[in-house]
């Protein structure tokens, strides 16, 4: 595990910080610290323009291999980029799903034609992706997927429903796990399809959240179609590819996520000093525990990233979601206690939630999305520790 950076790395850090200082201003100034979790509905068109700006500067897909349009940066440099991006207040990435999930998966499992056709739009910041995994009856339990696809006349015809689909209404493509083998159950008979969103067979309906916003959606597939050539891998490879994609999800961008957490913690500390909450010994203790917990998350991530970046899940990666979700929930509670009565007040109409208020409410979902805490504990027990599998009951 590497926890320090070379002189060349630090020079690269200065390069990243300088570019962000020069470009994250002017028309993009309102985007600073916006568009993250709980705020993804904000400024979608402006953030798409920012993606194109990043692409012009060579700052999209920085860890991708050059043959796929990336810069081939080292792990250290990728960590630095994500940290500096968050430190500068870079907005939530509209291209995150494409750059962090779809792209690496297509690069790993796609045909040369699929790579040639689909990767350039991600690199250029002109094509955006969403994730078609969860369903009403298959949230954390992906093996219970009911969405079906049938191959007819050179096209896959897809019927079913996906849910909690972030930014589906802003996306050109969706990668969909569907059951393509009639009568199959569990992990078997699933395939990984790349589906264009702009077609009459797809309906996107917003889901209003506790925060009053709607960045998540339900997506209905009613005989939606995608070309036979948009199957990633072979029929039945869906589970294998889906698991590799989840490995990519635990990638370098986790360090950027932690810098966002650091920004939130620094905001809490600033308010505690200003309103006197820092004099409360119990609150001071909780702030110290939050600071220490965040450092532990960082060290575990660096340990996690010290292995192969091929989508395989190291044991260190299997604990990450559970750890950060619980830590962030507690940070939300700390924020409200530091704010005191201001946590329950809004200044004036139209009564937009403050940054920490929104964070607190959205953090209630952290232990659910991306795999519930209960499912995460099963993964740790069964896959990391080799304990006996929990009995499965299938409908």
CSV table of C-alpha atoms in Angstrom, one decimal:
chain,number,residue,atom,x,y,z
A,1,UNK,CA,0.0,0.0,0.0
A,2,UNK,CA,1.3,3.4,-1.0
A,3,UNK,CA,0.3,6.3,1.3
A,4,UNK,CA,2.6,9.0,0.0
A,5,UNK,CA,3.3,10.5,-3.4
A,6,UNK,CA,6.5,11.1,-5.4
A,7,UNK,CA,7.9,14.5,-6.4
A,8,UNK,CA,6.6,13.8,-9.9
A,9,UNK,CA,3.1,13.0,-8.5
A,10,UNK,CA,3.1,16.3,-6.6
A,11,UNK,CA,4.0,18.2,-9.7
A,12,UNK,CA,1.1,16.5,-11.4
A,13,UNK,CA,-1.1,17.5,-8.5
A,14,UNK,CA,-0.2,21.2,-9.1
A,15,UNK,CA,-1.0,20.8,-12.8
A,16,UNK,CA,-4.5,19.4,-12.0
A,17,UNK,CA,-5.2,22.1,-9.4
A,18,UNK,CA,-4.0,24.9,-11.8
A,19,UNK,CA,-6.2,23.7,-14.6
A,20,UNK,CA,-9.2,23.5,-12.3
A,21,UNK,CA,-8.5,27.0,-10.9
A,22,UNK,CA,-8.3,28.3,-14.5
A,23,UNK,CA,-11.4,26.6,-15.8
A,24,UNK,CA,-13.9,26.0,-13.0
A,25,UNK,CA,-15.0,29.6,-13.0
A,26,UNK,CA,-17.0,32.0,-15.2
A,27,UNK,CA,-20.0,30.2,-16.6
A,28,UNK,CA,-19.1,27.1,-14.5
A,29,UNK,CA,-18.7,29.0,-11.2
A,30,UNK,CA,-22.3,28.1,-10.1
A,31,UNK,CA,-21.5,24.4,-10.5
A,32,UNK,CA,-18.9,24.4,-7.7
A,33,UNK,CA,-19.8,21.8,-5.0
A,34,UNK,CA,-23.1,21.1,-6.8
A,35,UNK,CA,-24.5,18.0,-8.5
A,36,UNK,CA,-23.3,15.4,-5.9
A,37,UNK,CA,-25.4,12.7,-4.2
A,38,UNK,CA,-28.7,14.2,-3.2
A,39,UNK,CA,-28.2,17.1,-5.6
A,40,UNK,CA,-27.8,15.3,-8.9
A,41,UNK,CA,-30.9,16.9,-10.3
A,42,UNK,CA,-29.1,20.3,-10.3
A,43,UNK,CA,-27.7,22.0,-13.5
A,44,UNK,CA,-27.9,19.0,-15.8
A,45,UNK,CA,-27.2,20.9,-19.0
A,46,UNK,CA,-24.5,23.0,-17.5
A,47,UNK,CA,-22.8,19.9,-16.1
A,48,UNK,CA,-23.0,18.2,-19.5
A,49,UNK,CA,-21.2,21.3,-20.9
A,50,UNK,CA,-18.6,20.9,-18.1
A,51,UNK,CA,-18.1,17.3,-19.2
A,52,UNK,CA,-17.2,18.6,-22.7
A,53,UNK,CA,-14.9,21.1,-21.1
A,54,UNK,CA,-13.1,18.4,-19.2
A,55,UNK,CA,-12.8,16.4,-22.4
A,56,UNK,CA,-11.2,19.3,-24.2
A,57,UNK,CA,-8.6,19.5,-21.5
A,58,UNK,CA,-8.0,15.8,-21.5
A,59,UNK,CA,-9.5,15.2,-18.1
A,60,UNK,CA,-12.1,12.6,-18.8
A,61,UNK,CA,-11.3,8.9,-18.5
A,62,UNK,CA,-7.9,9.7,-17.2
A,63,UNK,CA,-7.2,6.1,-16.1
A,64,UNK,CA,-8.3,4.5,-19.4
A,65,UNK,CA,-5.7,3.0,-21.7
A,66,UNK,CA,-4.6,5.3,-24.5
A,67,UNK,CA,-6.0,2.9,-27.1
A,68,UNK,CA,-9.5,3.5,-25.6
A,69,UNK,CA,-9.1,7.3,-25.6
A,70,UNK,CA,-7.8,7.7,-22.1
A,71,UNK,CA,-4.5,9.1,-20.7
A,72,UNK,CA,-3.3,5.9,-19.1
A,73,UNK,CA,-2.5,7.6,-15.8
A,74,UNK,CA,-0.9,5.7,-13.0
A,75,UNK,CA,-3.1,4.8,-9.9
A,76,UNK,CA,-1.3,7.5,-8.0
A,77,UNK,CA,-2.1,10.1,-10.6
A,78,UNK,CA,-5.7,9.0,-10.8
A,79,UNK,CA,-6.0,9.3,-7.1
A,80,UNK,CA,-4.5,12.8,-7.2
A,81,UNK,CA,-6.9,13.9,-10.0
A,82,UNK,CA,-10.0,12.7,-8.1
A,83,UNK,CA,-8.8,14.3,-4.9
A,84,UNK,CA,-8.0,17.7,-6.5
A,85,UNK,CA,-11.2,17.6,-8.5
A,86,UNK,CA,-13.3,17.2,-5.3
A,87,UNK,CA,-11.1,19.7,-3.3
A,88,UNK,CA,-11.7,22.4,-6.0
A,89,UNK,CA,-15.5,21.8,-5.8
A,90,UNK,CA,-15.8,20.1,-9.1
A,91,UNK,CA,-19.5,19.4,-9.8
A,92,UNK,CA,-20.9,15.9,-9.7
A,93,UNK,CA,-19.9,14.1,-12.9
A,94,UNK,CA,-22.7,13.5,-15.4
A,95,UNK,CA,-20.4,11.0,-17.0
A,96,UNK,CA,-19.6,9.0,-13.9
A,97,UNK,CA,-21.6,5.9,-14.9
A,98,UNK,CA,-20.1,5.9,-18.4
A,99,UNK,CA,-16.6,6.6,-17.3
A,100,UNK,CA,-16.4,4.6,-14.2
A,101,UNK,CA,-18.7,1.6,-15.0
A,102,UNK,CA,-19.9,1.2,-18.6
A,103,UNK,CA,-16.7,2.2,-20.2
A,104,UNK,CA,-14.3,-0.1,-18.3
A,105,UNK,CA,-16.7,-3.0,-18.7
A,106,UNK,CA,-17.0,-2.5,-22.4
A,107,UNK,CA,-13.2,-2.2,-22.7
A,108,UNK,CA,-12.8,-5.5,-20.7
A,109,UNK,CA,-15.6,-7.6,-22.4
A,110,UNK,CA,-16.6,-5.8,-25.6
A,111,UNK,CA,-15.8,-6.6,-29.2
A,112,UNK,CA,-13.4,-4.3,-31.1
A,113,UNK,CA,-16.5,-2.9,-32.9
A,114,UNK,CA,-18.3,-2.2,-29.7
A,115,UNK,CA,-15.3,-0.4,-28.3
A,116,UNK,CA,-14.8,1.6,-31.4
A,117,UNK,CA,-18.5,2.6,-31.5
A,118,UNK,CA,-19.3,3.3,-27.8
A,119,UNK,CA,-16.2,4.4,-26.0
A,120,UNK,CA,-15.5,7.7,-27.9
A,121,UNK,CA,-18.8,9.3,-26.8
A,122,UNK,CA,-17.9,8.7,-23.2
A,123,UNK,CA,-14.4,10.2,-23.6
A,124,UNK,CA,-15.8,13.2,-25.4
A,125,UNK,CA,-18.5,13.9,-22.8
A,126,UNK,CA,-21.3,13.7,-25.3
A,127,UNK,CA,-23.0,10.4,-24.5
A,128,UNK,CA,-24.2,9.5,-21.0
A,129,UNK,CA,-25.1,6.2,-19.5
A,130,UNK,CA,-27.4,4.9,-16.7
A,131,UNK,CA,-27.5,1.5,-15.0
A,132,UNK,CA,-30.3,-1.0,-15.4
A,133,UNK,CA,-29.7,-3.4,-12.5
A,134,UNK,CA,-32.2,-3.1,-9.6
A,135,UNK,CA,-35.8,-4.1,-10.0
A,136,UNK,CA,-38.8,-3.9,-7.6
A,137,UNK,CA,-38.2,-7.5,-6.6
A,138,UNK,CA,-34.4,-7.5,-7.2
A,139,UNK,CA,-32.7,-4.6,-5.4
A,140,UNK,CA,-29.6,-5.9,-3.7
A,141,UNK,CA,-30.4,-9.4,-4.9
A,142,UNK,CA,-29.4,-9.1,-8.5
A,143,UNK,CA,-29.8,-12.8,-9.2
A,144,UNK,CA,-33.6,-12.4,-8.8
A,145,UNK,CA,-33.9,-10.2,-12.0
A,146,UNK,CA,-37.2,-10.7,-13.8
A,147,UNK,CA,-36.7,-8.4,-16.8
A,148,UNK,CA,-36.6,-10.6,-19.9
A,149,UNK,CA,-35.1,-10.3,-23.4
A,150,UNK,CA,-35.8,-12.4,-26.5
A,151,UNK,CA,-33.8,-12.4,-29.7
A,152,UNK,CA,-35.9,-11.9,-32.8
A,153,UNK,CA,-34.8,-11.0,-36.3
A,154,UNK,CA,-31.5,-9.7,-35.2
A,155,UNK,CA,-32.8,-7.6,-32.3
A,156,UNK,CA,-33.2,-8.2,-28.5
A,157,UNK,CA,-36.8,-7.4,-27.4
A,158,UNK,CA,-36.8,-6.4,-23.8
A,159,UNK,CA,-39.7,-6.3,-21.3
A,160,UNK,CA,-39.6,-5.5,-17.6
A,161,UNK,CA,-38.9,-2.8,-15.1
A,162,UNK,CA,-35.8,-1.3,-13.5
A,163,UNK,CA,-35.8,1.1,-10.5
A,164,UNK,CA,-33.6,3.6,-8.7
A,165,UNK,CA,-32.0,4.4,-12.1
A,166,UNK,CA,-30.0,7.5,-11.6
A,167,UNK,CA,-30.2,10.2,-14.3
A,168,UNK,CA,-32.0,7.8,-16.7
A,169,UNK,CA,-33.9,10.9,-18.1
A,170,UNK,CA,-30.5,12.5,-19.0
A,171,UNK,CA,-28.9,9.4,-20.6
A,172,UNK,CA,-28.5,8.2,-24.1
A,173,UNK,CA,-27.6,4.6,-23.1
A,174,UNK,CA,-28.5,2.1,-20.4
A,175,UNK,CA,-26.7,-1.2,-19.6
A,176,UNK,CA,-29.4,-3.7,-18.7
A,177,UNK,CA,-29.2,-7.1,-17.0
A,178,UNK,CA,-32.0,-9.2,-18.4
A,179,UNK,CA,-32.9,-12.9,-18.3
A,180,UNK,CA,-32.4,-14.3,-21.8
A,181,UNK,CA,-32.8,-18.0,-21.1
A,182,UNK,CA,-36.4,-19.1,-20.5
A,183,UNK,CA,-36.9,-21.0,-17.2
A,184,UNK,CA,-33.5,-20.0,-15.8
A,185,UNK,CA,-33.2,-18.9,-12.2
A,186,UNK,CA,-30.6,-17.3,-10.0
A,187,UNK,CA,-27.2,-16.3,-11.6
A,188,UNK,CA,-27.8,-18.5,-14.7
A,189,UNK,CA,-29.4,-17.3,-17.9
A,190,UNK,CA,-28.7,-13.6,-17.5
A,191,UNK,CA,-27.2,-11.4,-20.2
A,192,UNK,CA,-25.7,-7.9,-20.3
A,193,UNK,CA,-27.3,-5.7,-22.9
A,194,UNK,CA,-26.5,-2.2,-24.1
A,195,UNK,CA,-29.7,-0.4,-24.8
A,196,UNK,CA,-30.4,3.0,-26.5
A,197,UNK,CA,-32.7,5.1,-24.3
A,198,UNK,CA,-34.3,7.2,-27.1
A,199,UNK,CA,-37.1,4.9,-28.3
A,200,UNK,CA,-40.8,4.4,-27.9
A,201,UNK,CA,-40.5,1.2,-25.9
A,202,UNK,CA,-38.9,2.9,-22.9
A,203,UNK,CA,-40.7,5.0,-20.4
A,204,UNK,CA,-38.9,6.9,-17.6
A,205,UNK,CA,-40.8,8.0,-14.5
A,206,UNK,CA,-39.2,10.1,-11.8
A,207,UNK,CA,-39.2,9.0,-8.1
A,208,UNK,CA,-39.6,11.8,-5.7
A,209,UNK,CA,-37.2,11.5,-2.8
A,210,UNK,CA,-37.2,12.6,0.8
A,211,UNK,CA,-35.3,15.7,-0.3
A,212,UNK,CA,-38.1,16.6,-2.7
A,213,UNK,CA,-35.9,16.0,-5.7
A,214,UNK,CA,-36.1,13.3,-8.4
A,215,UNK,CA,-32.7,12.2,-9.6
A,216,UNK,CA,-33.8,8.5,-9.4
A,217,UNK,CA,-36.3,7.0,-11.8
A,218,UNK,CA,-38.3,3.9,-12.6
A,219,UNK,CA,-37.6,2.7,-16.2
A,220,UNK,CA,-40.2,0.5,-18.0
A,221,UNK,CA,-39.2,-1.6,-21.0
A,222,UNK,CA,-42.2,-2.5,-23.1
A,223,UNK,CA,-40.8,-4.5,-26.1
A,224,UNK,CA,-37.9,-2.1,-26.2
A,225,UNK,CA,-35.2,-3.2,-28.7
A,226,UNK,CA,-31.5,-3.2,-29.1
A,227,UNK,CA,-29.4,-4.7,-31.9
A,228,UNK,CA,-28.0,-8.2,-31.5
A,229,UNK,CA,-24.6,-6.6,-31.7
A,230,UNK,CA,-25.3,-4.7,-28.4
A,231,UNK,CA,-24.9,-7.9,-26.4
A,232,UNK,CA,-21.8,-7.6,-24.2
A,233,UNK,CA,-20.0,-10.9,-24.0
A,234,UNK,CA,-22.0,-14.1,-24.8
A,235,UNK,CA,-25.6,-15.0,-23.8
A,236,UNK,CA,-25.6,-16.1,-20.2
A,237,UNK,CA,-22.5,-14.1,-19.3
A,238,UNK,CA,-24.5,-11.4,-17.6
A,239,UNK,CA,-23.7,-12.3,-14.0
A,240,UNK,CA,-20.0,-12.6,-14.6
A,241,UNK,CA,-19.9,-9.2,-16.3
A,242,UNK,CA,-22.2,-7.6,-13.7
A,243,UNK,CA,-19.8,-8.7,-10.9
A,244,UNK,CA,-16.8,-7.3,-12.8
A,245,UNK,CA,-18.6,-4.0,-13.2
A,246,UNK,CA,-19.2,-3.8,-9.5
A,247,UNK,CA,-15.5,-4.3,-9.0
A,248,UNK,CA,-14.8,-1.3,-11.3
A,249,UNK,CA,-17.3,0.6,-9.1
A,250,UNK,CA,-15.0,0.2,-6.2
A,251,UNK,CA,-12.2,1.9,-8.2
A,252,UNK,CA,-10.1,5.0,-7.9
A,253,UNK,CA,-13.1,7.4,-7.9
A,254,UNK,CA,-13.7,6.2,-4.3
A,255,UNK,CA,-10.9,8.6,-3.3
A,256,UNK,CA,-12.8,11.5,-4.9
A,257,UNK,CA,-15.8,10.5,-3.0
A,258,UNK,CA,-13.8,10.7,0.2
A,259,UNK,CA,-12.7,14.2,-0.6
A,260,UNK,CA,-16.4,15.1,-1.0
A,261,UNK,CA,-16.9,13.7,2.5
A,262,UNK,CA,-13.9,15.8,3.6
A,263,UNK,CA,-15.5,18.9,2.2
A,264,UNK,CA,-18.7,18.1,4.2
A,265,UNK,CA,-16.7,17.5,7.4
A,266,UNK,CA,-14.8,20.8,7.0
A,267,UNK,CA,-18.1,22.6,6.6
A,268,UNK,CA,-19.4,21.0,9.8
A,269,UNK,CA,-16.2,22.0,11.6
A,270,UNK,CA,-16.5,25.6,10.3
A,271,UNK,CA,-20.1,25.9,11.5
A,272,UNK,CA,-19.2,24.4,14.9
A,273,UNK,CA,-16.5,27.0,15.4
A,274,UNK,CA,-18.8,29.8,14.4
A,275,UNK,CA,-21.9,28.9,16.4
A,276,UNK,CA,-20.1,27.6,19.5
A,277,UNK,CA,-21.0,24.0,19.0
A,278,UNK,CA,-17.3,23.2,19.1
A,279,UNK,CA,-17.3,24.0,22.8
A,280,UNK,CA,-19.5,21.0,23.4
A,281,UNK,CA,-17.2,18.2,24.6
A,282,UNK,CA,-19.5,15.4,23.2
A,283,UNK,CA,-19.7,17.1,19.8
A,284,UNK,CA,-15.9,17.6,19.8
A,285,UNK,CA,-15.5,13.9,20.4
A,286,UNK,CA,-17.9,13.0,17.5
A,287,UNK,CA,-16.0,15.4,15.2
A,288,UNK,CA,-12.7,13.7,16.1
A,289,UNK,CA,-14.3,10.3,15.5
A,290,UNK,CA,-15.5,11.4,12.1
A,291,UNK,CA,-12.0,12.7,11.2
A,292,UNK,CA,-10.4,9.5,12.3
A,293,UNK,CA,-13.0,7.4,10.5
A,294,UNK,CA,-12.4,9.2,7.2
A,295,UNK,CA,-8.7,8.6,7.5
A,296,UNK,CA,-9.4,4.8,8.0
A,297,UNK,CA,-11.5,4.9,4.8
A,298,UNK,CA,-8.7,6.5,2.9
A,299,UNK,CA,-6.1,3.9,4.0
A,300,UNK,CA,-8.4,1.0,3.2
A,301,UNK,CA,-9.0,2.5,-0.2
A,302,UNK,CA,-5.3,2.8,-0.9
A,303,UNK,CA,-4.9,-0.8,0.2
A,304,UNK,CA,-7.8,-1.8,-2.0
A,305,UNK,CA,-6.3,0.0,-5.0
A,306,UNK,CA,-2.9,-1.7,-4.6
A,307,UNK,CA,-4.1,-4.8,-6.4
A,308,UNK,CA,-5.1,-5.5,-10.0
A,309,UNK,CA,-7.6,-3.1,-11.6
A,310,UNK,CA,-9.4,-5.7,-13.6
A,311,UNK,CA,-12.8,-5.6,-11.9
A,312,UNK,CA,-12.0,-8.4,-9.5
A,313,UNK,CA,-13.1,-7.7,-5.9
A,314,UNK,CA,-10.3,-7.9,-3.4
A,315,UNK,CA,-11.4,-8.6,0.2
A,316,UNK,CA,-10.5,-5.0,1.1
A,317,UNK,CA,-13.0,-3.8,-1.5
A,318,UNK,CA,-15.8,-6.0,-0.1
A,319,UNK,CA,-15.9,-4.0,3.2
A,320,UNK,CA,-15.8,-0.5,1.6
A,321,UNK,CA,-19.4,0.1,0.9
A,322,UNK,CA,-20.5,-1.0,4.4
A,323,UNK,CA,-17.9,1.2,6.0
A,324,UNK,CA,-18.5,4.4,4.1
A,325,UNK,CA,-22.3,4.1,4.2
A,326,UNK,CA,-22.3,3.8,8.0
A,327,UNK,CA,-19.7,6.5,8.4
A,328,UNK,CA,-21.7,8.9,6.2
A,329,UNK,CA,-25.0,8.3,8.0
A,330,UNK,CA,-23.3,9.3,11.3
A,331,UNK,CA,-21.8,12.4,9.6
A,332,UNK,CA,-25.3,13.4,8.6
A,333,UNK,CA,-26.5,13.1,12.2
A,334,UNK,CA,-23.5,15.1,13.4
A,335,UNK,CA,-24.2,17.8,10.9
A,336,UNK,CA,-27.7,18.3,12.3
A,337,UNK,CA,-26.6,18.3,15.9
A,338,UNK,CA,-23.9,20.9,15.1
A,339,UNK,CA,-26.5,23.1,13.3
A,340,UNK,CA,-28.8,22.8,16.2
A,341,UNK,CA,-32.2,24.5,15.7
A,342,UNK,CA,-30.9,25.8,12.3
A,343,UNK,CA,-31.1,22.2,11.1
A,344,UNK,CA,-34.9,22.5,11.1
A,345,UNK,CA,-35.2,26.0,9.6
A,346,UNK,CA,-35.0,27.3,6.0
A,347,UNK,CA,-34.2,31.0,5.4
A,348,UNK,CA,-37.0,31.9,2.9
A,349,UNK,CA,-38.9,30.8,-0.1
A,350,UNK,CA,-38.7,28.8,-2.3
A,351,UNK,CA,-37.3,26.9,0.7
A,352,UNK,CA,-34.4,25.0,-0.9
A,353,UNK,CA,-32.7,22.7,1.5
A,354,UNK,CA,-29.3,23.8,2.7
A,355,UNK,CA,-26.2,21.7,1.7
A,356,UNK,CA,-26.0,19.9,5.0
A,357,UNK,CA,-29.7,19.4,5.4
A,358,UNK,CA,-29.8,17.8,2.0
A,359,UNK,CA,-26.8,15.7,2.8
A,360,UNK,CA,-28.5,14.5,6.1
A,361,UNK,CA,-31.7,13.4,4.3
A,362,UNK,CA,-29.9,11.8,1.4
A,363,UNK,CA,-27.5,9.9,3.6
A,364,UNK,CA,-30.5,7.9,5.0
A,365,UNK,CA,-30.3,6.0,1.7
A,366,UNK,CA,-26.6,5.3,1.8
A,367,UNK,CA,-27.1,2.0,3.6
A,368,UNK,CA,-29.6,0.9,1.0
A,369,UNK,CA,-28.5,1.9,-2.5
A,370,UNK,CA,-25.6,0.1,-4.1
A,371,UNK,CA,-26.3,-2.9,-2.0
A,372,UNK,CA,-28.0,-2.9,1.4
A,373,UNK,CA,-25.9,-3.3,4.6
A,374,UNK,CA,-27.4,-6.7,5.1
A,375,UNK,CA,-26.4,-7.8,1.6
A,376,UNK,CA,-22.9,-6.3,2.1
A,377,UNK,CA,-22.5,-8.3,5.3
A,378,UNK,CA,-23.4,-11.5,3.4
A,379,UNK,CA,-20.8,-10.7,0.8
A,380,UNK,CA,-18.2,-10.2,3.4
A,381,UNK,CA,-19.0,-13.4,5.2
A,382,UNK,CA,-19.4,-15.6,2.2
A,383,UNK,CA,-17.0,-14.2,-0.4
A,384,UNK,CA,-14.3,-12.6,1.8
A,385,UNK,CA,-14.2,-14.9,4.8
A,386,UNK,CA,-15.4,-18.1,3.1
A,387,UNK,CA,-18.2,-18.8,5.6
A,388,UNK,CA,-21.1,-21.1,4.7
A,389,UNK,CA,-23.6,-19.5,2.3
A,390,UNK,CA,-26.9,-18.3,3.7
A,391,UNK,CA,-29.8,-20.5,2.5
A,392,UNK,CA,-31.6,-18.9,-0.5
A,393,UNK,CA,-35.3,-19.1,-1.1
A,394,UNK,CA,-36.4,-18.4,-4.7
A,395,UNK,CA,-39.9,-17.5,-5.6
